[in-house]
XYZ file of C-alpha atoms in Angstrom:
592
model
C 0.000 0.000 0.000
C 1.127 3.530 -0.580
C 2.306 5.304 2.492
C 0.129 8.178 3.694
C 2.034 10.815 5.616
C 0.250 13.409 7.736
C 1.243 17.025 7.338
C 1.618 19.458 10.213
C -2.144 20.030 10.193
C -2.752 16.323 10.757
C -4.416 15.922 7.380
C -3.018 12.989 5.361
C -1.501 13.623 1.981
C -3.653 12.565 -0.969
C -2.743 9.072 -2.112
C -3.220 9.783 -5.774
C -1.809 13.280 -6.173
C -0.149 12.977 -9.554
C 2.817 14.967 -8.296
C 3.345 12.311 -5.633
C 2.843 8.930 -7.251
C 2.272 7.483 -10.671
C -1.104 5.806 -10.542
C -0.933 2.020 -11.097
C -2.613 0.840 -14.272
C -4.798 -2.259 -14.497
C -2.788 -5.471 -14.338
C 0.399 -3.744 -13.238
C 1.905 -3.977 -9.789
C 1.555 -0.772 -7.813
C 4.515 1.499 -8.354
C 5.668 3.912 -5.681
C 7.269 6.469 -7.909
C 7.261 9.769 -6.105
C 7.647 12.842 -8.274
C 8.166 15.413 -5.496
C 11.684 14.188 -4.754
C 14.378 12.121 -6.415
C 14.212 8.353 -6.482
C 11.496 5.755 -6.710
C 10.890 4.692 -3.101
C 7.997 5.543 -0.779
C 7.321 9.022 0.584
C 9.348 8.398 3.730
C 12.447 7.993 1.544
C 12.029 11.281 -0.352
C 14.706 13.805 0.681
C 12.706 16.977 0.065
C 9.280 16.055 1.413
C 10.647 13.956 4.253
C 12.367 17.071 5.594
C 9.536 19.384 4.709
C 6.892 17.337 6.500
C 9.031 16.584 9.535
C 7.836 18.267 12.705
C 10.118 20.799 14.341
C 11.070 18.286 17.029
C 12.287 15.893 14.343
C 14.703 18.395 12.840
C 18.182 17.436 13.966
C 20.654 20.170 14.706
C 23.937 19.718 12.944
C 26.975 18.802 15.057
C 28.899 21.739 16.446
C 32.344 20.216 15.892
C 34.184 22.248 13.250
C 37.722 22.846 12.110
C 39.426 25.737 13.870
C 38.201 29.184 12.860
C 35.628 27.861 10.398
C 31.857 28.185 10.511
C 29.108 25.694 9.646
C 28.899 26.798 6.035
C 32.682 26.492 5.580
C 32.668 22.932 6.909
C 29.713 21.638 4.891
C 31.767 19.107 2.891
C 33.460 17.708 5.982
C 30.145 17.397 7.818
C 28.593 15.624 4.834
C 31.400 13.090 4.977
C 31.141 12.724 8.764
C 27.385 12.136 8.605
C 27.961 9.166 6.308
C 30.104 7.540 8.986
C 31.599 4.272 7.758
C 29.281 4.128 4.754
C 31.175 3.325 1.566
C 31.278 5.752 -1.332
C 28.534 5.255 -3.902
C 29.434 3.646 -7.210
C 30.096 6.350 -9.815
C 27.679 6.257 -12.760
C 26.663 8.176 -15.836
C 23.392 10.081 -15.823
C 21.723 6.904 -17.089
C 23.041 4.907 -14.143
C 25.751 3.028 -16.064
C 28.871 2.355 -13.950
C 31.953 4.456 -14.763
C 35.338 2.761 -14.617
C 37.608 5.773 -15.241
C 36.583 9.380 -14.579
C 40.006 10.974 -14.943
C 41.075 10.160 -18.510
C 39.397 10.512 -21.890
C 39.259 7.569 -24.304
C 41.897 8.026 -27.044
C 43.747 6.097 -29.746
C 47.098 5.740 -28.026
C 48.430 8.074 -25.327
C 48.688 10.985 -27.804
C 45.868 10.044 -30.129
C 42.544 11.761 -30.808
C 39.470 11.496 -28.626
C 36.886 8.924 -29.708
C 33.243 9.817 -30.229
C 32.350 6.595 -28.432
C 33.672 8.054 -25.163
C 30.162 8.425 -23.771
C 31.518 9.027 -20.267
C 33.092 12.250 -21.530
C 30.174 13.315 -23.744
C 27.647 12.589 -20.977
C 29.649 14.754 -18.579
C 30.313 17.638 -20.971
C 26.856 17.747 -22.515
C 25.328 18.111 -19.067
C 27.937 20.645 -17.974
C 27.165 22.774 -21.039
C 23.548 22.994 -19.880
C 23.983 23.487 -16.126
C 23.045 27.160 -16.104
C 19.444 28.231 -16.463
C 18.335 31.821 -17.170
C 19.068 34.090 -14.246
C 16.162 35.863 -12.595
C 15.832 39.239 -14.319
C 15.397 40.747 -10.833
C 16.103 39.251 -7.398
C 18.880 37.094 -8.873
C 21.007 36.905 -5.704
C 19.217 35.205 -2.854
C 19.107 32.800 0.072
C 16.334 30.449 1.106
C 15.157 28.317 4.008
C 12.168 26.257 5.146
C 10.020 26.215 8.246
C 6.453 26.717 9.338
C 3.759 29.306 9.935
C 1.690 28.915 13.119
C -1.598 30.698 13.771
C -1.605 32.490 17.143
C -4.687 34.712 16.756
C -8.091 34.097 15.196
C -8.828 36.116 12.042
C -11.561 33.879 10.614
C -13.973 36.819 10.836
C -11.906 38.342 8.030
C -10.619 35.357 6.054
C -11.884 31.837 5.304
C -8.539 30.497 4.027
C -7.747 27.225 5.786
C -4.226 28.396 6.534
C -5.856 30.621 9.207
C -8.677 28.256 10.262
C -7.750 27.768 13.939
C -5.231 28.853 16.541
C -2.295 26.465 16.728
C -2.496 25.347 13.111
C 0.886 24.980 11.429
C 1.549 25.276 7.718
C 4.801 24.449 5.982
C 6.562 27.421 4.437
C 9.508 28.294 2.200
C 11.057 31.771 2.171
C 13.546 33.297 -0.241
C 15.367 36.519 0.626
C 17.152 38.462 -2.092
C 18.577 41.698 -3.360
C 16.848 43.226 -6.394
C 19.151 44.789 -8.971
C 22.355 42.763 -8.636
C 23.360 39.658 -10.530
C 23.582 36.192 -8.983
C 27.178 36.757 -7.865
C 26.705 40.265 -6.487
C 27.326 41.284 -2.887
C 24.692 40.876 -0.173
C 25.499 44.185 1.507
C 24.741 46.668 -1.265
C 22.141 49.400 -0.801
C 19.144 47.811 -2.475
C 15.629 46.714 -1.508
C 15.432 43.116 -0.289
C 12.991 40.569 -1.605
C 11.006 38.714 1.071
C 9.011 36.007 -0.748
C 6.952 33.429 1.170
C 5.411 30.178 -0.091
C 2.794 28.550 2.163
C 2.171 24.867 1.295
C -1.535 24.798 2.200
C -4.171 22.102 1.667
C -5.921 24.531 -0.681
C -2.874 24.875 -2.915
C 0.267 26.955 -2.607
C -0.132 30.537 -1.392
C 2.687 32.803 -2.519
C 3.025 36.110 -0.674
C 5.728 37.821 -2.705
C 6.936 40.891 -0.847
C 9.913 43.072 0.003
C 11.515 44.484 3.140
C 9.777 47.802 2.443
C 6.050 48.564 2.712
C 6.157 50.774 -0.405
C 7.692 50.697 -3.889
C 9.193 53.071 -6.465
C 6.264 53.122 -8.895
C 2.504 52.644 -8.822
C 1.803 51.698 -12.464
C 2.941 48.311 -13.811
C 3.621 49.788 -17.255
C 6.732 51.455 -15.814
C 8.241 48.317 -14.307
C 10.484 47.213 -17.226
C 11.864 50.736 -17.643
C 12.399 51.101 -13.908
C 14.376 47.848 -13.756
C 16.381 48.778 -16.854
C 17.363 52.036 -15.139
C 18.674 50.105 -12.126
C 20.596 47.559 -14.192
C 23.585 48.066 -16.486
C 24.091 50.614 -19.248
C 23.344 48.907 -22.602
C 26.600 50.130 -24.150
C 29.158 50.311 -21.344
C 27.660 47.464 -19.294
C 28.369 49.535 -16.179
C 25.982 50.616 -13.462
C 24.990 54.131 -14.530
C 23.998 56.794 -11.951
C 22.599 58.888 -14.802
C 20.090 56.164 -15.633
C 19.159 55.581 -11.993
C 18.632 59.207 -11.029
C 17.166 60.301 -14.343
C 14.329 57.819 -13.908
C 13.816 58.624 -10.225
C 13.855 62.385 -10.830
C 11.351 62.084 -13.687
C 9.020 59.939 -11.583
C 8.596 61.729 -8.230
C 6.313 58.958 -6.943
C 9.618 57.163 -6.254
C 10.496 59.668 -3.484
C 9.013 57.578 -0.674
C 10.891 54.400 -1.548
C 14.085 56.287 -2.401
C 13.987 57.948 1.023
C 13.498 54.576 2.716
C 16.263 53.024 0.597
C 18.879 55.650 1.502
C 17.945 55.643 5.176
C 19.666 53.337 7.652
C 17.273 50.515 6.701
C 18.609 50.538 3.141
C 21.351 48.076 4.119
C 19.938 45.436 6.506
C 22.335 43.440 8.666
C 21.580 40.139 6.968
C 18.181 38.645 6.273
C 17.271 37.779 9.873
C 17.160 41.385 11.078
C 14.708 42.891 8.609
C 10.937 43.019 8.289
C 8.893 41.757 5.370
C 5.816 43.286 3.785
C 3.258 42.082 1.276
C 3.349 45.771 0.239
C 0.314 45.501 -2.049
C -3.290 45.807 -0.967
C -5.110 42.460 -1.022
C -8.684 41.409 -0.404
C -9.704 38.989 2.383
C -13.034 37.141 2.216
C -14.675 35.321 5.146
C -16.937 32.258 5.107
C -20.002 34.487 4.834
C -18.706 36.147 1.671
C -17.939 39.485 3.350
C -14.763 41.073 2.014
C -12.289 43.617 3.376
C -9.051 45.059 2.055
C -5.815 43.978 3.727
C -2.088 44.563 3.946
C 0.358 41.943 5.259
C 3.267 42.717 7.606
C 5.984 40.341 8.844
C 8.026 41.802 11.722
C 11.371 40.314 12.703
C 11.615 38.890 16.231
C 15.408 39.298 16.138
C 15.113 43.089 16.126
C 15.953 45.505 13.329
C 19.685 45.793 12.672
C 21.364 47.655 9.839
C 24.887 48.028 8.510
C 26.764 51.293 8.270
C 27.992 52.351 4.851
C 31.566 51.611 5.912
C 30.811 48.147 7.303
C 28.706 47.247 4.274
C 31.561 48.227 1.985
C 34.047 46.155 3.953
C 31.793 43.098 3.892
C 31.116 43.485 0.168
C 34.849 43.042 -0.334
C 35.666 40.469 2.352
C 32.470 38.381 2.491
C 30.077 39.210 -0.375
C 27.818 36.311 0.691
C 27.491 37.659 4.227
C 23.679 37.503 4.490
C 23.427 34.046 2.947
C 26.129 32.740 5.290
C 24.514 34.352 8.346
C 21.127 32.754 7.646
C 22.582 29.311 6.943
C 24.774 29.280 10.043
C 22.017 30.558 12.349
C 19.668 27.745 11.314
C 22.447 25.153 11.431
C 23.204 26.206 15.029
C 19.534 25.814 15.988
C 19.174 29.588 16.349
C 15.987 29.588 14.297
C 14.961 33.047 13.047
C 11.314 33.991 13.458
C 8.917 36.728 12.449
C 5.497 37.801 13.739
C 2.782 37.943 11.090
C 0.272 40.838 11.124
C -2.481 42.234 8.950
C -4.022 45.668 8.499
C -7.706 45.726 7.587
C -9.733 48.378 5.758
C -13.433 48.019 4.983
C -14.803 48.910 1.572
C -16.617 51.850 3.159
C -13.377 53.133 4.681
C -11.672 52.755 1.309
C -14.307 54.980 -0.285
C -13.592 57.725 2.276
C -9.807 57.285 2.279
C -7.944 60.559 1.513
C -5.840 58.887 -1.190
C -5.934 55.789 -3.372
C -5.766 52.825 -0.926
C -4.283 50.685 -3.709
C -1.312 53.022 -4.292
C 1.871 50.999 -3.769
C 3.921 54.140 -3.094
C 1.985 54.858 0.114
C 1.323 53.173 3.454
C -1.843 52.884 5.510
C -1.282 54.884 8.730
C -1.050 52.502 11.684
C -2.917 54.876 13.972
C -5.970 54.560 11.726
C -5.462 50.945 10.655
C -3.576 49.206 13.475
C -1.610 46.004 13.077
C -3.611 42.885 13.967
C -1.472 39.913 15.090
C -2.073 36.656 13.224
C 0.757 34.202 13.699
C 4.409 33.308 13.819
C 6.869 32.279 11.097
C 9.857 30.116 12.081
C 12.637 28.967 9.744
C 14.247 25.749 10.989
C 15.576 23.927 7.909
C 18.348 24.805 5.494
C 18.120 23.644 1.878
C 19.855 20.357 1.139
C 20.773 21.569 -2.342
C 20.739 25.240 -3.318
C 19.915 24.798 -6.987
C 17.115 22.289 -6.430
C 15.437 24.064 -3.529
C 16.299 27.770 -3.848
C 17.365 28.581 -7.407
C 14.370 26.668 -8.782
C 12.011 28.032 -6.118
C 9.382 30.051 -7.997
C 6.922 32.497 -6.428
C 3.737 33.671 -8.107
C 1.513 36.395 -6.582
C -1.465 34.930 -8.452
C -1.280 31.798 -6.277
C -3.942 32.670 -3.685
C -6.123 30.204 -1.757
C -9.879 30.770 -1.389
C -10.283 33.703 0.990
C -7.375 35.737 -0.395
C -7.930 37.745 -3.573
C -6.234 40.578 -5.475
C -7.262 44.210 -5.149
C -7.292 46.789 -7.975
C -3.654 47.656 -7.128
C -2.160 48.295 -10.592
C 1.254 46.953 -9.656
C -0.226 43.785 -8.185
C -2.378 43.284 -11.275
C 0.740 43.515 -13.446
C 2.632 41.018 -11.305
C -0.199 38.483 -11.561
C 0.848 37.995 -15.185
C 4.556 38.765 -15.084
C 5.680 36.308 -12.412
C 4.255 33.034 -13.772
C 5.266 34.153 -17.256
C 8.914 34.553 -16.283
C 8.879 31.182 -14.480
C 7.686 29.466 -17.656
C 10.601 31.082 -19.467
C 13.208 30.383 -16.778
C 12.119 26.935 -15.571
C 9.744 25.655 -18.244
C 5.965 25.268 -18.592
C 5.884 22.464 -16.023
C 7.764 24.373 -13.317
C 5.033 23.470 -10.808
C 6.157 19.833 -11.035
C 9.577 20.765 -9.636
C 9.523 19.384 -6.066
C 9.997 22.699 -4.263
C 7.181 24.301 -6.288
C 4.841 21.312 -6.187
C 1.475 21.970 -4.474
C 2.193 18.854 -2.471
C -0.597 19.238 0.101
C -3.345 18.870 -2.491
C -4.147 16.745 -5.516
C -3.789 18.759 -8.720
C -6.525 17.883 -11.212
C -7.076 19.962 -14.351
C -7.013 19.857 -18.131
C -3.426 20.976 -18.649
C -1.260 18.375 -20.359
C 2.127 17.660 -21.877
C 4.773 20.352 -22.351
C 8.533 20.436 -22.000
C 9.845 18.371 -19.043
C 6.546 16.884 -17.920
C 7.790 14.504 -15.215
C 4.460 13.389 -13.759
C 2.159 10.697 -15.141
C 0.474 13.549 -17.071
C -2.791 12.698 -15.273
C -2.904 9.304 -16.937
C -5.979 8.569 -19.022
C -8.176 11.244 -17.452
C -10.112 13.411 -19.936
C -8.114 16.363 -21.262
C -11.112 18.463 -22.312
C -13.984 20.167 -20.489
C -16.891 19.706 -20.231
C -16.920 15.932 -20.529
C -19.133 12.981 -19.598
C -16.385 10.811 -18.093
C -15.976 12.075 -14.497
C -13.167 14.486 -15.238
C -12.443 17.207 -12.645
C -15.491 19.341 -11.882
C -15.894 23.004 -10.966
C -16.312 24.075 -7.341
C -19.064 26.731 -7.548
C -18.902 27.432 -3.818
C -15.334 28.682 -4.259
C -15.923 31.319 -6.914
C -14.274 34.704 -6.512
C -16.344 37.287 -4.676
C -18.614 39.464 -6.737
C -17.356 42.990 -7.391
C -19.215 45.986 -8.811
C -16.940 48.163 -10.950
C -17.797 51.030 -13.276
C -15.815 53.729 -15.031
C -14.352 54.875 -18.312
C -11.781 52.661 -20.009
C -8.642 54.688 -20.715
C -4.996 55.025 -19.703
C -5.093 57.152 -16.546
C -2.005 59.174 -15.628
C -1.266 58.699 -11.919
C 2.079 60.527 -11.854
C 0.892 63.491 -9.770
C -1.119 61.770 -7.028
C 0.405 63.488 -3.962
C 3.959 62.215 -4.072
C 5.251 64.171 -1.071
C 2.909 64.142 1.967
C 3.896 60.750 3.363
C 7.553 61.319 2.461
C 7.416 64.555 4.468
C 6.005 62.648 7.450
C 8.764 60.056 7.092
C 11.451 62.747 6.994
C 10.135 64.976 9.787
C 8.326 62.559 12.136
C 9.809 59.086 11.708
C 13.519 59.848 11.393
C 15.630 61.321 14.171
C 17.966 64.246 13.533
C 20.938 61.872 13.237
C 19.021 59.638 10.819
C 18.048 62.628 8.668
C 21.686 63.684 8.487
C 22.782 60.206 7.353
C 19.922 60.007 4.843
C 20.926 63.253 3.135
C 24.596 62.288 3.123
C 23.811 58.869 1.631
C 21.642 60.336 -1.125
C 24.237 62.957 -2.064
C 26.989 60.342 -2.044
C 25.162 58.459 -4.794
C 23.577 61.397 -6.646
C 26.951 63.162 -7.008
C 27.906 60.810 -9.851
C 24.938 61.887 -11.987
C 25.062 64.858 -14.345
C 24.349 68.334 -12.977
C 21.003 68.740 -14.738
C 19.839 65.440 -13.214
C 21.088 66.541 -9.798
C 19.011 69.723 -10.097
C 15.840 67.792 -10.940
C 16.368 65.412 -8.032
C 17.097 68.188 -5.523
C 13.938 70.017 -6.606
C 11.904 66.889 -5.838
C 13.475 66.559 -2.391
C 12.863 70.266 -1.768
C 9.197 69.755 -2.637
C 9.086 67.226 0.198
C 10.677 69.653 2.665
C 13.018 72.637 2.138
C 15.460 71.256 4.702
C 15.606 67.924 2.852
C 16.609 69.527 -0.438
C 18.960 72.060 1.170
C 20.974 69.438 3.026
C 21.380 67.292 -0.070
C 22.404 70.323 -2.135
C 24.988 71.309 0.486
C 26.597 67.866 0.276
C 26.487 67.969 -3.527
C 28.194 71.369 -3.572
C 31.099 69.909 -1.609
C 31.351 66.902 -3.919
C 31.053 68.960 -7.092
C 33.746 71.375 -5.914
C 36.245 68.516 -5.769
C 35.963 67.363 -9.377
C 34.981 68.376 -12.916
C 31.398 69.439 -13.500
C 29.207 66.759 -14.988
C 27.526 69.092 -17.446
C 27.965 66.860 -20.494
C 25.247 64.673 -21.962
C 25.784 60.983 -22.710
C 24.902 59.937 -26.260
C 23.861 56.343 -26.829
C 22.952 56.507 -30.546
C 25.050 56.425 -33.704
C 24.980 59.387 -36.093
C 25.041 59.056 -39.864
C 28.439 60.785 -40.227
C 30.362 58.473 -37.896
C 33.426 56.937 -39.478
C 33.951 53.218 -39.633
C 36.695 53.533 -37.021
C 34.376 55.421 -34.659
C 31.640 52.828 -35.093
C 34.120 50.037 -34.417
C 35.012 51.665 -31.092
C 31.408 52.003 -29.898
């Protein structure tokens, strides 16, 4: 019989989830081929799900014995060997499982002769090596991940019917990936950049992906601007260098970025690792209760370790000496049994309150004031498991904001609406159309039954002989009318509305004058000027005007720092040209 393993909620896993087992066909012996994990044994032998479904008490802390002066991450290879004890080394094979007799020498005609095509050991190795790299994430490329659980501590069923919140004490398995935004996969962890804070809840109603950042706001409020915004933060298309002109030109032309820019250049712009920062869903969502009543919501995840940030000087030192500082810190903390945790909160706004709200409640560049919409505690997140393999469980980990269980729905937030398409689309490009069959992305608490078939790298039984069209008369999967989205009444003119001038300064002014201390304001202005100084003078002027619109003191301090910087070097009054002119010589074009 197939093994049935209870999850943290006590509910057994479905026996016939096609991501878990290939269904036996008539006349065949039952096969226990588990897709959510390598190998062909029962569930208890699957590396990924065995760890994921283990209770916290079953998670073994790694031994503390290490070589002198080395940390847990440094000694990973030695600990892997030690954990095997007296176990013999596995027999070396090709990818097809064929034993390999010699892994050090190619097959040639004589000691100096040519390589033979029949050397399949070499071709198997090289062909796979040539294909090891997959497309890098276009944003959030550098990251760290871990696994754990979410536990409900407060009842919010009056707001939300999602089973993840159904009773106090309920635990749900979770995966979290932390990341920087603009840097490449090998970039430093301690740069000034927003941090991604993406959470995947493995619920019995499917995976819920809450894809947030360490900031409650963002640079833009219209999804149309997202590609251009990211291009401005990435590398110059000709020089392939980071370009302050591009960065500050975009920010200065889009003053809605002022709030996030101010947060970014404050002390919180460089968190001290991933454990000491908060997470935010940032967007406005909709919660629906069992009675069909809906409210708007924002999600907050507050660190229990306390907020800690790095100084500019310390961040620079670490970027040189230990560019993987945050990844290492998270891995070692969990390995030591020092499990990081966060407290999960929501803010709630009724539809009636939204109608009376002084600004657009779906504007991603603004917060909801806590004095008017206080934080409501919900639960606790604990990370207690490191990935066994980074590529399998972190690099292939894919988050999709459109993955929402019944009871959680999107709001009219324009940025959220854009992400609902963009995220799954990029996963299909990066990981393939069947990326949800990858173990770490598999909705392994529920049986997936639909009419999607085939595609590149389908590794399930492809739902066997079940009908692949709907409607049908042969007991194919049926609709669940009781789980339809809530009804919404919407009216208005269809057009492209310009939201550029929707009060871009009021909340930034409050942040500058009421949230920051005098010392923090001084560091903020110094940090901004230290980056803005490398942009051209006309861009500096536009940016300073925007900061002055927030508060005269804000702009004046930045300008004072810029004056000192500009006095030290040549004026940046020139204009970069990125296009070729018709009268360029062949030599000039060759040097472009």
